[in-house]
Short mmCIF file of C-alpha atoms in Angstrom, two decimals:
data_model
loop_
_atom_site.label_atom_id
_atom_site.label_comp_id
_atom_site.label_asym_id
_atom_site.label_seq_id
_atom_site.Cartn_x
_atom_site.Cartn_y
_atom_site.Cartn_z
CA UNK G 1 -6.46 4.34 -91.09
CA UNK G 2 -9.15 2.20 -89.72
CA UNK G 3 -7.79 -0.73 -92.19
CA UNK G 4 -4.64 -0.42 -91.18
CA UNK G 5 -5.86 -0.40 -87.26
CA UNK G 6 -8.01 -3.79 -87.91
CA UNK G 7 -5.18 -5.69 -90.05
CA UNK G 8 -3.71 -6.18 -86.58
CA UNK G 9 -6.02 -9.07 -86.22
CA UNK G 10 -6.04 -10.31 -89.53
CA UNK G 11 -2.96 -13.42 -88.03
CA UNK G 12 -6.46 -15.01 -86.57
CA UNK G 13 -5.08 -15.67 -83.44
CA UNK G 14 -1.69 -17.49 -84.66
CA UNK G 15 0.65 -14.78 -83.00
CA UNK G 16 -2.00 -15.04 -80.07
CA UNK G 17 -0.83 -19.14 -80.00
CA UNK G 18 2.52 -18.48 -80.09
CA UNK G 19 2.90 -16.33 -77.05
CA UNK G 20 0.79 -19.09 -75.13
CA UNK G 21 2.55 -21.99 -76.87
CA UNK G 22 6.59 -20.98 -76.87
CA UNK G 23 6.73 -20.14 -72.84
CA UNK G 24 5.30 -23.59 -72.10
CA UNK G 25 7.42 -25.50 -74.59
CA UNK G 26 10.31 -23.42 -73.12
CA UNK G 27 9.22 -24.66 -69.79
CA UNK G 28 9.10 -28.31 -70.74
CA UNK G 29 12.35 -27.99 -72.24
CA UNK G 30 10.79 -28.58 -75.71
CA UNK G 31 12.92 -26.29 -77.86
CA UNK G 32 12.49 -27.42 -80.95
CA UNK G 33 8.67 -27.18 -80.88
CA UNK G 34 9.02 -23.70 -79.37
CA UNK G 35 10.99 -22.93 -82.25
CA UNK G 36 8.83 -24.73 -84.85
CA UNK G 37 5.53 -22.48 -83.58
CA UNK G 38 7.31 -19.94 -84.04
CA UNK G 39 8.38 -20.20 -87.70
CA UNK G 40 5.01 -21.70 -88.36
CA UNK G 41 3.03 -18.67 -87.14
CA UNK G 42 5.39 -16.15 -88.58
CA UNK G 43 4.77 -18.22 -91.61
CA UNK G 44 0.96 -18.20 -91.39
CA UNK G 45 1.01 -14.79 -90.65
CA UNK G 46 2.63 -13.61 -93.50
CA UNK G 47 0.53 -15.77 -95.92
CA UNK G 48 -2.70 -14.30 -94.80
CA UNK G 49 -1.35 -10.59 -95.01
CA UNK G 50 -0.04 -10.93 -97.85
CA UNK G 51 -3.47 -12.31 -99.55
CA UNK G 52 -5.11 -9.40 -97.41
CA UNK G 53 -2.54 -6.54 -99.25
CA UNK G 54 -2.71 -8.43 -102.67
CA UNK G 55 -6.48 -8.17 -102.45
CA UNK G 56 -6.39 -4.41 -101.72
CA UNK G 57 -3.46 -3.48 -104.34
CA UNK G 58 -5.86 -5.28 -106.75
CA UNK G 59 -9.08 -3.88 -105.79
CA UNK G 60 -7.65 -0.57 -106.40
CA UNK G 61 -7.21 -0.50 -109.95
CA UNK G 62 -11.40 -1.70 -109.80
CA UNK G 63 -12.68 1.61 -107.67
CA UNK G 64 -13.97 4.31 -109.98
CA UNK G 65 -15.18 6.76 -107.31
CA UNK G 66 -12.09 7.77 -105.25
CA UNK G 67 -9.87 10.17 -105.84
CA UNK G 68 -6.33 9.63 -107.09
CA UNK G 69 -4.50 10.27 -104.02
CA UNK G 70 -7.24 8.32 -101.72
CA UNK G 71 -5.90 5.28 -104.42
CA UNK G 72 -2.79 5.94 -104.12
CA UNK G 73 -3.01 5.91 -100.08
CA UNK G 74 -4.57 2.55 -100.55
CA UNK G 75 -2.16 1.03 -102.72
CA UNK G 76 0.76 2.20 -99.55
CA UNK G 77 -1.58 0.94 -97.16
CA UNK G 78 -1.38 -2.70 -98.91
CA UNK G 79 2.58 -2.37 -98.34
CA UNK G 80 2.17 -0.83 -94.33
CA UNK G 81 0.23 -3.33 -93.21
CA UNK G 82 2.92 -5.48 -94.39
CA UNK G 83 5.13 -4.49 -92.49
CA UNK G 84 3.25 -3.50 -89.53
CA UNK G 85 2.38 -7.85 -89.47
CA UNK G 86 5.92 -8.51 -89.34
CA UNK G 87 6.64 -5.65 -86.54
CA UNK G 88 3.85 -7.56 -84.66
CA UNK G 89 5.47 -10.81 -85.03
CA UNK G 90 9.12 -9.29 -83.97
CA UNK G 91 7.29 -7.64 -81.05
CA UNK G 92 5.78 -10.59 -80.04
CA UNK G 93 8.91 -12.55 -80.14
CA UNK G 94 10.53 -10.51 -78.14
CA UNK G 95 8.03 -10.89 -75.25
CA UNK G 96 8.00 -14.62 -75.26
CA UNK G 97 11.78 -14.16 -75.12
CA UNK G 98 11.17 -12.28 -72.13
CA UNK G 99 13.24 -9.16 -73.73
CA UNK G 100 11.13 -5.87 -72.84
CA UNK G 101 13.99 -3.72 -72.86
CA UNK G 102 14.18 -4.50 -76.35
CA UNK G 103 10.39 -4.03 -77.15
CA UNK G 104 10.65 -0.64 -75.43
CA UNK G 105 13.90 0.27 -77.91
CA UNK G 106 11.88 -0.40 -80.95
CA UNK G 107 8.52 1.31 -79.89
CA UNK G 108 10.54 4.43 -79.12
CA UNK G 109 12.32 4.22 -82.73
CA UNK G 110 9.06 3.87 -84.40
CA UNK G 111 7.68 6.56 -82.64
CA UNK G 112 10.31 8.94 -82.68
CA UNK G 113 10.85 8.29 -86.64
CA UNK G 114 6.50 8.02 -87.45
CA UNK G 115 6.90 11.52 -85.81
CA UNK G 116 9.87 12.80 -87.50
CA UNK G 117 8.41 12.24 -91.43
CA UNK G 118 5.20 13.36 -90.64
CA UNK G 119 6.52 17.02 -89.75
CA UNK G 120 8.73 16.25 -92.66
CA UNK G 121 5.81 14.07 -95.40
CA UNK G 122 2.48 15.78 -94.12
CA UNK G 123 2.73 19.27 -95.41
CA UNK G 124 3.34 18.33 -99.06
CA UNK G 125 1.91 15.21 -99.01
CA UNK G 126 -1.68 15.93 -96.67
CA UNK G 127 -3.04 12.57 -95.71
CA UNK G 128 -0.60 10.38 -98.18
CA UNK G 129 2.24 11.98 -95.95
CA UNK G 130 0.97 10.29 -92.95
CA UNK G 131 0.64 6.50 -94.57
CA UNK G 132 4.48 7.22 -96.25
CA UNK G 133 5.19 8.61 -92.79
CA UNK G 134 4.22 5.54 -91.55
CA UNK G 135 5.71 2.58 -94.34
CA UNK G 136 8.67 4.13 -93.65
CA UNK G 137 9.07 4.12 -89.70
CA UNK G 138 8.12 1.02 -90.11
CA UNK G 139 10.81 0.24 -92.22
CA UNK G 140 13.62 1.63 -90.09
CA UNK G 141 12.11 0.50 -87.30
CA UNK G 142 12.53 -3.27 -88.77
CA UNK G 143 16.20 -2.73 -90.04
CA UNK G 144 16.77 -1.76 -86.50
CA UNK G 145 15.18 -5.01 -84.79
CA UNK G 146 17.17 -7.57 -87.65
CA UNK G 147 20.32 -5.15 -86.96
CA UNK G 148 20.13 -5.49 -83.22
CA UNK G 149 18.79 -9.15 -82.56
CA UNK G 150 19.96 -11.56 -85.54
CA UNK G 151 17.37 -13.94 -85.15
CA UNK G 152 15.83 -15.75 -88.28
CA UNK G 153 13.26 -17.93 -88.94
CA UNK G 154 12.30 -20.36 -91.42
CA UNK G 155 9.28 -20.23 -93.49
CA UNK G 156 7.57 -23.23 -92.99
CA UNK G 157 4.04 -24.05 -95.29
CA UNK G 158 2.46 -26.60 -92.78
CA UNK G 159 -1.39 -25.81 -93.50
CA UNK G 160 -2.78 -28.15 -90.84
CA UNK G 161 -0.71 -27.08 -88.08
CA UNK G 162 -1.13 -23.59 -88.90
CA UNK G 163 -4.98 -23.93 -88.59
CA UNK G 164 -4.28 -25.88 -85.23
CA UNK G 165 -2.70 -22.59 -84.39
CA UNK G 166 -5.78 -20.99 -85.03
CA UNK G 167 -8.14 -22.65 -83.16
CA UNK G 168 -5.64 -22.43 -80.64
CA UNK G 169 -5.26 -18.71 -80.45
CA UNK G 170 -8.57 -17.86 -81.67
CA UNK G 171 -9.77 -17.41 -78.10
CA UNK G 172 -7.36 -15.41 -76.83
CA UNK G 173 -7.73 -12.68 -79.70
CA UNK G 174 -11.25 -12.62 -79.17
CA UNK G 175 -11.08 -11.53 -75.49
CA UNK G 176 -8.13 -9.37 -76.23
CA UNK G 177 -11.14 -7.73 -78.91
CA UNK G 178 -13.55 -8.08 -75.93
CA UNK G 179 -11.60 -6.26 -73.53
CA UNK G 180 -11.53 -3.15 -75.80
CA UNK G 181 -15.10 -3.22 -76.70
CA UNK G 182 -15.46 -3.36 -72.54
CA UNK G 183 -13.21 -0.24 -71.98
CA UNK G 184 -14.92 1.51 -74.80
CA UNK G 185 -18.44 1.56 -73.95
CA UNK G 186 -19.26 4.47 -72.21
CA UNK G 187 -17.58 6.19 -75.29
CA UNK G 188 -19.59 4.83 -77.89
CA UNK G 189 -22.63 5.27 -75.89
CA UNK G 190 -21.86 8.94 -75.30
CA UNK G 191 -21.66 9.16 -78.85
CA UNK G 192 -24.80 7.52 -80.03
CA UNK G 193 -26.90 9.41 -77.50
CA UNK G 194 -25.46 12.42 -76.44
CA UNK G 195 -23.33 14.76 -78.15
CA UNK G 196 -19.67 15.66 -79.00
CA UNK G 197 -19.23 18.46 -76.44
CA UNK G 198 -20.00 15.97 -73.36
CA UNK G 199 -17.94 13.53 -75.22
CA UNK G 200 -15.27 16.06 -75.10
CA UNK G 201 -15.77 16.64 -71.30
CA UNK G 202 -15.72 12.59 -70.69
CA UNK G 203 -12.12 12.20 -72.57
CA UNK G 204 -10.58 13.68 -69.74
CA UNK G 205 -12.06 10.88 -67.61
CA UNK G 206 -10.72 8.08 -69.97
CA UNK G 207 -7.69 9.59 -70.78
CA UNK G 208 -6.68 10.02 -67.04
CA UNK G 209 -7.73 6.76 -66.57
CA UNK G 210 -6.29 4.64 -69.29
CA UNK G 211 -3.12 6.08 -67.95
CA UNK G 212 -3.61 4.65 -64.57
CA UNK G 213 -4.67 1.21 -66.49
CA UNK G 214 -1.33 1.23 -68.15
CA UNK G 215 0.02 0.22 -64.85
CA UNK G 216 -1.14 -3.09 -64.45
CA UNK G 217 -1.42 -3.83 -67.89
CA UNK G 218 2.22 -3.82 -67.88
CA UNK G 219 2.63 -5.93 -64.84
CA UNK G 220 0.46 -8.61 -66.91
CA UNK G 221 2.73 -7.91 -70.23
CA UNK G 222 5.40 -9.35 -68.11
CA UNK G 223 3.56 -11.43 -66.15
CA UNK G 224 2.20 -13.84 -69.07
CA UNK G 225 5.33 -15.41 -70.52
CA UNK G 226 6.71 -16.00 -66.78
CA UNK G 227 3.45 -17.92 -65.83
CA UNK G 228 3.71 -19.74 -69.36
CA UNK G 229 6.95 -20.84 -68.98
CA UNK G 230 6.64 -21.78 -64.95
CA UNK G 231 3.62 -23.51 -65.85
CA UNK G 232 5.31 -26.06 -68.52
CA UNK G 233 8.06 -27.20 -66.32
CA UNK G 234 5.19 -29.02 -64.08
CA UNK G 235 1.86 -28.42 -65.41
CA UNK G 236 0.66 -28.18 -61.41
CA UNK G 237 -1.81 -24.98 -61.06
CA UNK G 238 -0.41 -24.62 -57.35
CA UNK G 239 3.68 -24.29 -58.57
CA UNK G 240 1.75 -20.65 -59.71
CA UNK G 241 0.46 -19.79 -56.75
CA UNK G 242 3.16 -17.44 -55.71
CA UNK G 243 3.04 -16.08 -59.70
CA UNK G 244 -1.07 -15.38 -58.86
CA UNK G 245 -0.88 -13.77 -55.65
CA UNK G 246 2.27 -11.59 -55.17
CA UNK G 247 1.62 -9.19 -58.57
CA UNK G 248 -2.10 -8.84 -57.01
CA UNK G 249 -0.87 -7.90 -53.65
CA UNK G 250 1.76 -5.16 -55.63
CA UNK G 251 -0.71 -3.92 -57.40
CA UNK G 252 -3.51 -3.83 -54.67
CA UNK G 253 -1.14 -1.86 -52.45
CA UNK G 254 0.28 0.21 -55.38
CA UNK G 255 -2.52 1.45 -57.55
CA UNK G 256 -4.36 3.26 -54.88
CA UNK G 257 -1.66 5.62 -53.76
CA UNK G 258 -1.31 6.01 -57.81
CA UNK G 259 -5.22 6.98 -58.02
CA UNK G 260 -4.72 9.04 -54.68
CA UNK G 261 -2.12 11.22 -56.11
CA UNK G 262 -4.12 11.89 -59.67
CA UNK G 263 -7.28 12.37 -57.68
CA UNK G 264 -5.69 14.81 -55.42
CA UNK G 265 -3.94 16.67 -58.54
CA UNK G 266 -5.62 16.12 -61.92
CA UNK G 267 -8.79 18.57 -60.54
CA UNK G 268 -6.66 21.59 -59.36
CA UNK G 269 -4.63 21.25 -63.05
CA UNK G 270 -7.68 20.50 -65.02
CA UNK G 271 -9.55 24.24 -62.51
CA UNK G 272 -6.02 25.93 -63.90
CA UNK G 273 -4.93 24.59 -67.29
CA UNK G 274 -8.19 23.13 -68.80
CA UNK G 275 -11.04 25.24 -66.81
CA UNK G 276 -13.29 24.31 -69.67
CA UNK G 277 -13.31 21.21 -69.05
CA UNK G 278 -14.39 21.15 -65.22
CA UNK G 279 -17.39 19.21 -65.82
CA UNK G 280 -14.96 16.60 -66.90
CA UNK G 281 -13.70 16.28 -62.88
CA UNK G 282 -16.37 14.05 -61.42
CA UNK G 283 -16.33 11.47 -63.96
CA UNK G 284 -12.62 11.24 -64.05
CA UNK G 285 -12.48 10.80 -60.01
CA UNK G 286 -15.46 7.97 -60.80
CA UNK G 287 -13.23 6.56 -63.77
CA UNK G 288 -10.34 6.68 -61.57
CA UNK G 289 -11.72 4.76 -58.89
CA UNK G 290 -13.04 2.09 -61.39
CA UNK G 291 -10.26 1.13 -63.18
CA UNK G 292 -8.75 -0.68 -59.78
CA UNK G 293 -11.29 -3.33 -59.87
CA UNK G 294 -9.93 -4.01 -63.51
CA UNK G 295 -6.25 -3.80 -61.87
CA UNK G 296 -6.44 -6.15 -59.92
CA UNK G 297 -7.86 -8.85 -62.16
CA UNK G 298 -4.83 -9.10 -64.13
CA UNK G 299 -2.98 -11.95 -62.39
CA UNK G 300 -6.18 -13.69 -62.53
CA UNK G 301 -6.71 -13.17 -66.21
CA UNK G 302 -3.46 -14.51 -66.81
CA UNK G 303 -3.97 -17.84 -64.45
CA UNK G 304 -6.96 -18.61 -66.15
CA UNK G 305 -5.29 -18.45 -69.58
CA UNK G 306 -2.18 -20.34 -68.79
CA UNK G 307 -4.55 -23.34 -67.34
CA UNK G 308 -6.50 -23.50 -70.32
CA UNK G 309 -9.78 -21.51 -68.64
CA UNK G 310 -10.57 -18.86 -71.63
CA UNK G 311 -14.37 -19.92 -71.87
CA UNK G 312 -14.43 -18.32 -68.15
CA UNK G 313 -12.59 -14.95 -69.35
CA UNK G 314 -15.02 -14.43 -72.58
CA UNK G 315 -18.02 -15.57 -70.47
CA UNK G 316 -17.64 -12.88 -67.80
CA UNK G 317 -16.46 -10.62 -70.80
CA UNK G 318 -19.73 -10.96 -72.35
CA UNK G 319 -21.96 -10.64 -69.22
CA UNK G 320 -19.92 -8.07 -68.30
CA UNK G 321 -20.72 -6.26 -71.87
CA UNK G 322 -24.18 -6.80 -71.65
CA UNK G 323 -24.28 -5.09 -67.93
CA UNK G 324 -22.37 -2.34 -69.21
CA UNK G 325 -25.22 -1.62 -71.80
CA UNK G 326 -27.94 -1.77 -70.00
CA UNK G 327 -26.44 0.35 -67.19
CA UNK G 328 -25.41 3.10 -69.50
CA UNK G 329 -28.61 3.55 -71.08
CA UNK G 330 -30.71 3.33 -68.23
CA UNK G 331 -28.83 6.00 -66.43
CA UNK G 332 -29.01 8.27 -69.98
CA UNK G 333 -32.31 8.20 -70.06
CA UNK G 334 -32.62 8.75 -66.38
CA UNK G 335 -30.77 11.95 -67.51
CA UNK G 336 -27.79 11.47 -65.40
CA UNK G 337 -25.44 12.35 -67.91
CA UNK G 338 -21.74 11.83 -68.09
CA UNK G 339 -21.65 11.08 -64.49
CA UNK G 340 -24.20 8.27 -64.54
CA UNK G 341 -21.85 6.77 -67.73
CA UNK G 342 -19.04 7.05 -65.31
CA UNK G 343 -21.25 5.43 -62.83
CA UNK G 344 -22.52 2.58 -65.35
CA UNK G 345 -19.00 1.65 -66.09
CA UNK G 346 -17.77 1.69 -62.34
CA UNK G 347 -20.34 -0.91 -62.00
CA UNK G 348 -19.65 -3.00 -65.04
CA UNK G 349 -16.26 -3.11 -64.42
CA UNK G 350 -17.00 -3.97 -60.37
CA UNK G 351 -19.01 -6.86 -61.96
CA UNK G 352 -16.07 -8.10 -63.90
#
């Protein structure tokens, strides 16, 4: 699975570009370069997945030491991530088209069907159930998006503008890999020096919390292609003003009586549903608490990337990374346990 989680970065930043690039052609009324990035990336996309699942359909005839159905898995694995590239692409489309009711159709198909054929695939088929399970949502999923949206695209083999696309994007798939190493942290520290039970106590705490996130992160979903777009028809950082201030006021004002309600609620569920899991409380009300100062950044995050400013995001990223370290281990070997973590990453994320 973990090849199959990482071949969602193997486009190198080109599908990365083209959400930057097509708002702000669309903006300068430039359609016809909005439309050529996007058959370019799609096309540069698909070339380097397709070396990336030739190269692992190949290497499995080489292994000797795996068993038959682990080679088998592999050799559907080659074909998912396939797909999965061009799913990206279609998703990513759709946001630069500004069509989230239409992203939201197709990850509930997926879902729905993924589910579906594993109940059906997994009992006869153990772990090879769950990559058919998988090809094959993927497939309907697709047939549903080229059913539903008729749009086509050209495949264009323009090397040198493709790599331009690269460099372009590069940055912004970095601190989109950045931002996940930030939020996962405290995890991987709990896991390298303590053990699985307090890990298992601390999930509730993320969990709880990454649902909160899920807020904002939204908001800046939407956000992005508007600033993009508003951006290109006058390339003037104050025409965004309104576009930086007004989603940070909503979601200043809106995210603390969110956190109020699951701080008020998630302990007396967790006492009565999950009472092994009690020592998971305090964290979670720390966790909860942190993730508004990452809330509220989101605007800001997306100014600095429609202006050009990504050095700034993946500097503070990286600061903010290192801080995060050092504050987690020096409050596990203070022996403050799960609650000093929760602490550590309050702090880290305060920072940022």
């Amino acid at each position: 699975m973990l090849i199959v989680t990482y071949s969602q970065y193997s486009d190198l930043g080109l599908l990365y570009a083209m959400v930057k690039k097509v708002p702000f052609y669309k903006g300068k009324k430039e359609y016809n370069k909005a439309k050529e990035t996007k058959s370019i990336a799609f096309s540069g996309a698909i070339a380097i997945i397709f070396i990336a699942s030739l190269a692992l359909i190949i290497s499995s005839f080489f292994i000797k030491n795996l068993a038959p159905n682990t080679i088998n898995s592999l050799r559907v694995i080659a074909l998912i991530i396939i797909l999965q590239q061009i799913f990206f692409f279609y998703q990513n489309h759709l946001k630069v088209e500004k069509k989230f009711l239409m992203i939201g159709k197709t990850l509930l198909v997926y879902s729905i069907t993924y589910f579906i054929f594993i109940l059906i695939l997994i009992i006869k088929f153990r772990l090879e159930g769950v990559f058919f399970a998988s090809l094959i949502a993927y497939a309907i999923v697709l047939f549903y998006i080229f059913k539903k949206e008729k749009f086509k695209f050209k495949i264009i083999i323009m090397p040198k503008k493709v790599l331009q696309l690269i460099r372009f994007g590069f940055p912004l798939l970095t601190i989109g890999i950045m931002s996940i190493f930030l939020l996962s942290i405290d995890k991987l520290m709990i896991i390298k020096f303590m053990d699985k039970v307090q890990l298992g106590y601390y999930s509730i705490a993320t969990t709880l919390s990454w649902i909160i996130y899920f807020i904002p992160q939204t908001i800046s979903y939407v956000m992005l292609p508007h600033f993009l777009e508003r951006y290109g028809e006058k390339e003037d950082k104050l025409y965004l003003k309104s576009h930086l201030f007004q989603p940070t006021s909503i979601i200043s004002y809106l995210m603390p009586v969110v956190m109020g309600l699951v701080f008020i609620t998630v302990p007396v569920a967790i006492y009565y549903i999950l009472p092994k899991y009690i020592a998971g409380i305090m964290p979670a009300k720390i966790l909860i608490c942190a993730i508004f100062f990452m809330s509220i950044i989101v605007a800001a995050n997306s100014f600095l990337i429609t202006i050009n400013k990504e050095r700034k995001i993946l500097l503070l990223q990286a600061v903010s990374i290192m801080l995060a370290i050092i504050l987690n281990y020096v409050f596990i070997i203070r022996g403050y346990g799960i609650n000093g973590i929760a602490i550590a990453t309050a702090m880290s994320y305060f920072f940022y």
